[in-house]
């Protein structure tokens, strides 16, 4: 590896910046944080281990995340008239696993997420687990797993990214 | 308070005309309550699949219309259905939506216990009831069974009242869609698998059911989601295999001609389906090994016939939709005039390759989740209808597309896929099954 491995603070700063990009809806920049094989996973079952034969709220590769972002820009996206806004409050991320030899890291971040649209505002609580990898000297997301505390509840629309 | 509709049969039948219906059908809470008392009692309502309770003592708690219900597998292997309340004080017996209760249900309030056939097994301080002639009380009868239960090849339906039709008469030829879904298993068997998606909708349940056979909305409502997926794949990376997600999304934005040509079949009593000749599910990639399994199980001709049927959405009136080619059903659970819980369930074709379940599960996630970009725009137009219908300037909802003056009368009808004949069929059935006990 060309440069020194990221220290814990750099990993934490990465996770915090990731949430900030979502709040500021800089979604193209946000998508670049993912590795080419990266996934965003929001399980529907508590403690879910498999995204393939059990459904999920989201299990999206970069292609599907790109569609989602492009859709938010379209003027035919009726559910985004008016547009949604979102707000993350993170508890300090913790680095749960470091593997400097492989350049892979895992962080754990409890968070509160608010999505608002028109007159309605909804609060969600979740834990985000980031599986990070250093690729070409850059930290990238291999997997962002978002476990909603009420993942198996009957939910209304969640239109942006927790 | 005296309402507009309770006790006024004439006012209720005046809501449904041949090609238009009154907006109170969607917004009036008194009518909603009358629907729960009459329509949802007089028709066969889907409860669950018997694979959800495979072993003795397994239970599944749900609702039938507005009623709490409890499905359980008894010691003889039979699936039984009870109202989910203790005969003592009304306490619902189960907390979790599913589980295994062992040999007995035990009420968490005063420890009355019940056998899996519903009979009362024990009451603490039994002697203290003697002077009140307990044996003759409602309490002593145990759990109240739902009056009529029919397990059709694993699909459990219930009818709460004695009014209405027998199971076979009510569903008639529409059962062919359930048959086709089951026949797609080389072993002729389905299992609930892949988890359930539950999505809350602030709109009337009938708006959702009507949309299941509305073939003129996908290319409009889903242009922003499926349309973008289809466009993205117009210039695929060289040599790339079309992603499963594109196979699922892109057909949503097919042309009016495509949906017109796929056809619509309408059966008596409110049932019907889109996709007579083909559908948005027709062109999925073959799953390696699957056809050989089907050929071995059924013979080549029969296997081809089973898999050649690509029905899109089959509506089982009043509140169930089934998708045979992707082994999925959606249950529209009415909660209030303006509130509906949509549950989307998937099935494993027992004996078939896992890749089929993977596609089914992906379809459910991409289309039916509270996080689905398809679902978001559907819900948006439903909720706008729910609020727009409050406008007094025009109290009628238009259902005239491809109207045929001879379409009523109980015979099976095949029409163009863009027809609103199935919606008209649902409202004829609505009036018929409401009126049975009004």
Short mmCIF file of C-alpha atoms in Angstrom, two decimals, chain B residues 109-404:
data_model
loop_
_atom_site.label_atom_id
_atom_site.label_comp_id
_atom_site.label_asym_id
_atom_site.label_seq_id
_atom_site.Cartn_x
_atom_site.Cartn_y
_atom_site.Cartn_z
CA UNK B 109 -54.20 -12.44 31.67
CA UNK B 110 -55.87 -15.11 33.89
CA UNK B 111 -54.30 -18.32 32.57
CA UNK B 112 -57.36 -19.81 30.94
CA UNK B 113 -56.00 -22.52 28.66
CA UNK B 114 -57.25 -23.91 25.36
CA UNK B 115 -56.46 -27.01 23.33
CA UNK B 116 -55.41 -26.64 19.72
CA UNK B 117 -58.97 -27.53 18.66
CA UNK B 118 -60.11 -24.44 20.57
CA UNK B 119 -61.81 -26.26 23.43
CA UNK B 120 -61.34 -25.01 26.95
CA UNK B 121 -58.74 -27.06 28.83
CA UNK B 122 -58.68 -25.31 32.15
CA UNK B 123 -59.72 -22.31 34.21
CA UNK B 124 -58.04 -21.45 37.54
CA UNK B 125 -60.39 -21.60 40.58
CA UNK B 126 -62.91 -23.56 38.54
CA UNK B 127 -65.13 -24.23 41.57
CA UNK B 128 -65.74 -20.51 42.01
CA UNK B 129 -67.75 -20.56 38.78
CA UNK B 130 -70.12 -23.33 39.82
CA UNK B 131 -72.95 -21.18 41.13
CA UNK B 132 -73.01 -19.22 37.87
CA UNK B 133 -73.62 -22.34 35.73
CA UNK B 134 -70.35 -21.91 33.89
CA UNK B 135 -70.93 -24.81 31.49
CA UNK B 136 -73.66 -22.91 29.68
CA UNK B 137 -71.72 -19.65 29.34
CA UNK B 138 -69.96 -18.24 26.31
CA UNK B 139 -66.75 -18.55 28.29
CA UNK B 140 -67.03 -22.33 28.54
CA UNK B 141 -67.27 -22.75 24.76
CA UNK B 142 -63.56 -22.09 24.33
CA UNK B 143 -62.18 -20.24 21.35
CA UNK B 144 -64.76 -19.19 18.80
CA UNK B 145 -64.00 -20.76 15.41
CA UNK B 146 -64.42 -18.72 12.25
CA UNK B 147 -67.55 -20.16 10.67
CA UNK B 148 -66.24 -21.21 7.28
CA UNK B 149 -62.66 -22.16 6.47
CA UNK B 150 -61.37 -23.60 3.22
CA UNK B 151 -57.81 -24.76 2.64
CA UNK B 152 -57.33 -24.68 -1.13
CA UNK B 153 -54.07 -26.48 -1.94
CA UNK B 154 -52.40 -24.67 0.98
CA UNK B 155 -54.12 -21.30 0.58
CA UNK B 156 -56.39 -20.77 3.57
CA UNK B 157 -59.48 -18.67 3.09
CA UNK B 158 -62.26 -17.81 5.55
CA UNK B 159 -65.82 -16.61 5.34
CA UNK B 160 -67.15 -15.24 8.60
CA UNK B 161 -70.86 -15.23 7.87
CA UNK B 162 -73.27 -17.90 6.65
CA UNK B 163 -74.42 -15.59 3.86
CA UNK B 164 -72.73 -15.67 0.51
CA UNK B 165 -71.51 -18.46 -1.72
CA UNK B 166 -69.62 -21.70 -1.17
CA UNK B 167 -65.88 -21.56 -1.81
CA UNK B 168 -65.86 -23.19 -5.25
CA UNK B 169 -68.84 -21.24 -6.44
CA UNK B 170 -67.41 -17.95 -5.21
CA UNK B 171 -64.03 -18.34 -6.91
CA UNK B 172 -64.95 -20.55 -9.88
CA UNK B 173 -62.38 -20.59 -12.68
CA UNK B 174 -60.28 -17.91 -11.00
CA UNK B 175 -58.65 -20.67 -8.97
CA UNK B 176 -56.68 -21.48 -12.13
CA UNK B 177 -54.24 -18.69 -11.21
CA UNK B 178 -53.48 -20.29 -7.84
CA UNK B 179 -53.20 -23.65 -9.60
CA UNK B 180 -50.68 -22.26 -12.06
CA UNK B 181 -48.53 -20.83 -9.29
CA UNK B 182 -48.47 -24.17 -7.48
CA UNK B 183 -47.90 -26.15 -10.67
CA UNK B 184 -44.71 -24.14 -11.26
CA UNK B 185 -43.14 -26.20 -8.49
CA UNK B 186 -41.76 -29.50 -9.85
CA UNK B 187 -43.18 -31.07 -6.68
CA UNK B 188 -46.48 -29.19 -6.93
CA UNK B 189 -45.87 -27.49 -3.61
CA UNK B 190 -45.28 -23.94 -2.34
CA UNK B 191 -43.77 -22.66 0.87
CA UNK B 192 -43.95 -19.13 2.20
CA UNK B 193 -40.35 -17.90 2.05
CA UNK B 194 -38.27 -14.79 1.65
CA UNK B 195 -39.85 -12.61 4.34
CA UNK B 196 -42.80 -10.26 4.19
CA UNK B 197 -42.85 -6.58 3.27
CA UNK B 198 -45.39 -4.44 5.11
CA UNK B 199 -46.11 -1.00 3.69
CA UNK B 200 -48.59 1.44 5.25
CA UNK B 201 -50.78 3.35 2.81
CA UNK B 202 -52.90 6.37 3.67
CA UNK B 203 -55.59 5.52 1.16
CA UNK B 204 -58.65 3.34 0.79
CA UNK B 205 -58.07 -0.38 0.18
CA UNK B 206 -60.12 -0.35 -3.05
CA UNK B 207 -57.79 2.18 -4.70
CA UNK B 208 -55.02 -0.36 -4.26
CA UNK B 209 -57.07 -3.30 -5.53
CA UNK B 210 -58.22 -1.38 -8.60
CA UNK B 211 -54.64 -0.51 -9.43
CA UNK B 212 -53.73 -4.20 -9.75
CA UNK B 213 -55.44 -4.43 -13.12
CA UNK B 214 -54.87 -0.83 -14.19
CA UNK B 215 -52.68 -1.28 -17.24
CA UNK B 216 -52.71 2.38 -18.20
CA UNK B 217 -50.73 3.68 -15.25
CA UNK B 218 -47.32 1.95 -15.31
CA UNK B 219 -45.85 3.85 -18.23
CA UNK B 220 -46.95 7.11 -16.60
CA UNK B 221 -46.48 6.62 -12.87
CA UNK B 222 -43.31 4.56 -13.18
CA UNK B 223 -41.57 6.54 -15.89
CA UNK B 224 -39.29 8.03 -13.25
CA UNK B 225 -38.16 4.66 -11.92
CA UNK B 226 -38.69 1.84 -14.41
CA UNK B 227 -38.24 4.31 -17.27
CA UNK B 228 -34.81 5.34 -16.00
CA UNK B 229 -33.85 1.67 -15.60
CA UNK B 230 -34.94 0.92 -19.17
CA UNK B 231 -33.05 3.96 -20.50
CA UNK B 232 -29.92 3.01 -18.57
CA UNK B 233 -29.86 -0.32 -20.35
CA UNK B 234 -30.35 1.11 -23.85
CA UNK B 235 -26.58 1.49 -24.01
CA UNK B 236 -25.36 -1.51 -22.01
CA UNK B 237 -21.67 -2.00 -21.29
CA UNK B 238 -20.19 -4.28 -23.99
CA UNK B 239 -20.68 -7.96 -23.21
CA UNK B 240 -22.60 -7.24 -20.01
CA UNK B 241 -25.45 -9.53 -19.04
CA UNK B 242 -28.72 -7.74 -18.46
CA UNK B 243 -29.11 -7.38 -14.69
CA UNK B 244 -32.08 -9.12 -13.10
CA UNK B 245 -33.19 -5.72 -11.80
CA UNK B 246 -33.46 -4.36 -15.35
CA UNK B 247 -35.43 -7.43 -16.44
CA UNK B 248 -37.84 -6.69 -13.62
CA UNK B 249 -38.11 -2.92 -14.00
CA UNK B 250 -37.96 -2.24 -17.73
CA UNK B 251 -41.25 -3.93 -18.80
CA UNK B 252 -43.21 -1.59 -16.52
CA UNK B 253 -42.77 1.15 -19.08
CA UNK B 254 -43.92 -0.90 -22.05
CA UNK B 255 -46.26 0.83 -24.48
CA UNK B 256 -50.03 1.11 -24.37
CA UNK B 257 -50.05 -1.37 -27.26
CA UNK B 258 -48.17 -3.92 -25.15
CA UNK B 259 -50.61 -3.64 -22.26
CA UNK B 260 -53.62 -3.50 -24.57
CA UNK B 261 -52.43 -6.66 -26.31
CA UNK B 262 -51.77 -8.65 -23.16
CA UNK B 263 -55.49 -8.83 -22.47
CA UNK B 264 -57.73 -8.96 -19.42
CA UNK B 265 -59.92 -11.80 -18.21
CA UNK B 266 -62.85 -11.11 -15.92
CA UNK B 267 -64.66 -13.75 -13.87
CA UNK B 268 -67.89 -13.50 -11.95
CA UNK B 269 -67.95 -12.36 -8.30
CA UNK B 270 -65.28 -9.71 -8.69
CA UNK B 271 -62.28 -11.77 -9.73
CA UNK B 272 -60.12 -11.17 -12.78
CA UNK B 273 -56.60 -10.91 -14.13
CA UNK B 274 -54.42 -9.02 -16.53
CA UNK B 275 -52.03 -10.82 -18.86
CA UNK B 276 -54.07 -13.35 -20.84
CA UNK B 277 -51.59 -13.83 -23.70
CA UNK B 278 -48.41 -12.39 -22.19
CA UNK B 279 -47.35 -9.94 -19.50
CA UNK B 280 -44.48 -7.98 -18.03
CA UNK B 281 -43.31 -11.31 -16.57
CA UNK B 282 -43.02 -13.12 -19.92
CA UNK B 283 -39.43 -12.36 -20.86
CA UNK B 284 -37.39 -13.18 -17.80
CA UNK B 285 -34.19 -15.14 -18.40
CA UNK B 286 -34.47 -18.91 -18.14
CA UNK B 287 -33.23 -20.36 -14.86
CA UNK B 288 -30.65 -23.10 -15.52
CA UNK B 289 -31.96 -26.59 -14.79
CA UNK B 290 -35.51 -25.52 -14.01
CA UNK B 291 -37.20 -26.54 -17.24
CA UNK B 292 -35.57 -29.97 -17.10
CA UNK B 293 -37.01 -30.44 -13.61
CA UNK B 294 -40.44 -29.39 -14.85
CA UNK B 295 -40.20 -31.68 -17.87
CA UNK B 296 -39.25 -34.60 -15.64
CA UNK B 297 -42.15 -33.86 -13.31
CA UNK B 298 -44.92 -33.11 -15.81
CA UNK B 299 -43.75 -34.16 -19.28
CA UNK B 300 -42.67 -31.65 -21.90
CA UNK B 301 -46.08 -30.51 -23.18
CA UNK B 302 -47.57 -29.98 -19.77
CA UNK B 303 -44.42 -28.24 -18.50
CA UNK B 304 -44.53 -25.88 -21.46
CA UNK B 305 -48.21 -25.16 -20.87
CA UNK B 306 -47.61 -24.36 -17.19
CA UNK B 307 -44.69 -22.05 -17.88
CA UNK B 308 -46.34 -20.54 -20.96
CA UNK B 309 -49.03 -19.06 -18.77
CA UNK B 310 -47.72 -15.63 -17.76
CA UNK B 311 -50.62 -14.02 -16.01
CA UNK B 312 -49.77 -10.64 -14.59
CA UNK B 313 -52.00 -9.78 -11.62
CA UNK B 314 -54.94 -11.90 -10.54
CA UNK B 315 -57.36 -10.14 -8.22
CA UNK B 316 -59.22 -12.39 -5.82
CA UNK B 317 -62.07 -10.20 -4.70
CA UNK B 318 -62.15 -8.42 -2.40
CA UNK B 319 -58.59 -7.83 -1.18
CA UNK B 320 -56.02 -10.28 -2.52
CA UNK B 321 -53.73 -10.13 -5.55
CA UNK B 322 -51.62 -13.02 -6.79
CA UNK B 323 -48.71 -13.09 -9.25
CA UNK B 324 -48.20 -16.67 -10.40
CA UNK B 325 -45.09 -16.25 -12.58
CA UNK B 326 -43.14 -14.72 -9.70
CA UNK B 327 -44.80 -16.50 -6.79
CA UNK B 328 -45.93 -13.44 -4.94
CA UNK B 329 -49.14 -12.31 -3.35
CA UNK B 330 -50.25 -9.01 -1.92
CA UNK B 331 -52.91 -8.70 0.73
CA UNK B 332 -54.60 -5.33 1.12
CA UNK B 333 -55.63 -5.17 4.75
CA UNK B 334 -58.25 -2.50 5.37
CA UNK B 335 -57.66 -0.44 8.52
CA UNK B 336 -59.87 2.61 7.95
CA UNK B 337 -61.53 4.39 5.03
CA UNK B 338 -58.24 6.18 4.42
CA UNK B 339 -55.73 3.60 5.71
CA UNK B 340 -54.58 0.24 4.35
CA UNK B 341 -51.76 -2.06 5.30
CA UNK B 342 -50.26 -3.80 2.28
CA UNK B 343 -48.52 -7.09 2.98
CA UNK B 344 -46.44 -8.58 0.17
CA UNK B 345 -45.61 -12.27 0.64
CA UNK B 346 -43.41 -14.53 -1.48
CA UNK B 347 -43.20 -18.26 -2.01
CA UNK B 348 -40.55 -20.85 -2.76
CA UNK B 349 -41.38 -23.29 -5.54
CA UNK B 350 -40.46 -26.43 -3.61
CA UNK B 351 -37.84 -28.41 -5.51
CA UNK B 352 -36.95 -25.59 -7.94
CA UNK B 353 -33.57 -23.82 -8.10
CA UNK B 354 -32.90 -21.08 -5.53
CA UNK B 355 -32.43 -18.57 -8.31
CA UNK B 356 -36.22 -18.44 -8.74
CA UNK B 357 -36.70 -17.45 -5.13
CA UNK B 358 -33.89 -14.94 -5.50
CA UNK B 359 -35.75 -13.28 -8.37
CA UNK B 360 -39.03 -13.37 -6.46
CA UNK B 361 -37.44 -11.79 -3.42
CA UNK B 362 -35.75 -9.12 -5.55
CA UNK B 363 -39.01 -8.33 -7.32
CA UNK B 364 -40.72 -7.87 -3.98
CA UNK B 365 -37.98 -5.55 -2.76
CA UNK B 366 -37.79 -3.49 -5.95
CA UNK B 367 -41.54 -3.06 -6.35
CA UNK B 368 -43.37 -3.55 -3.05
CA UNK B 369 -41.10 -2.29 -0.25
CA UNK B 370 -41.72 0.94 1.66
CA UNK B 371 -38.34 1.89 0.18
CA UNK B 372 -39.29 0.98 -3.41
CA UNK B 373 -39.05 3.66 -6.08
CA UNK B 374 -41.99 2.00 -7.84
CA UNK B 375 -44.03 1.86 -4.64
CA UNK B 376 -43.32 5.50 -3.80
CA UNK B 377 -44.92 6.84 -6.95
CA UNK B 378 -47.87 4.44 -6.69
CA UNK B 379 -48.54 5.55 -3.14
CA UNK B 380 -48.22 9.18 -4.15
CA UNK B 381 -51.01 8.93 -6.74
CA UNK B 382 -53.19 6.87 -4.38
CA UNK B 383 -52.84 9.42 -1.60
CA UNK B 384 -53.49 12.28 -3.98
CA UNK B 385 -56.69 10.49 -5.02
CA UNK B 386 -57.64 10.02 -1.38
CA UNK B 387 -57.38 13.76 -0.71
CA UNK B 388 -58.60 14.89 -4.15
CA UNK B 389 -61.79 12.88 -3.73
CA UNK B 390 -62.82 15.20 -0.91
CA UNK B 391 -63.64 17.80 -3.57
CA UNK B 392 -67.41 18.28 -3.67
CA UNK B 393 -67.42 19.76 -7.17
CA UNK B 394 -67.51 16.28 -8.75
CA UNK B 395 -68.51 13.32 -6.61
CA UNK B 396 -67.96 10.60 -9.23
CA UNK B 397 -65.05 8.41 -10.23
CA UNK B 398 -64.88 7.52 -13.92
CA UNK B 399 -64.54 3.85 -14.93
CA UNK B 400 -65.52 3.94 -18.60
CA UNK B 401 -62.46 2.68 -20.43
CA UNK B 402 -63.40 -0.06 -22.95
CA UNK B 403 -66.91 -0.40 -21.56
CA UNK B 404 -68.99 -3.11 -23.13
#
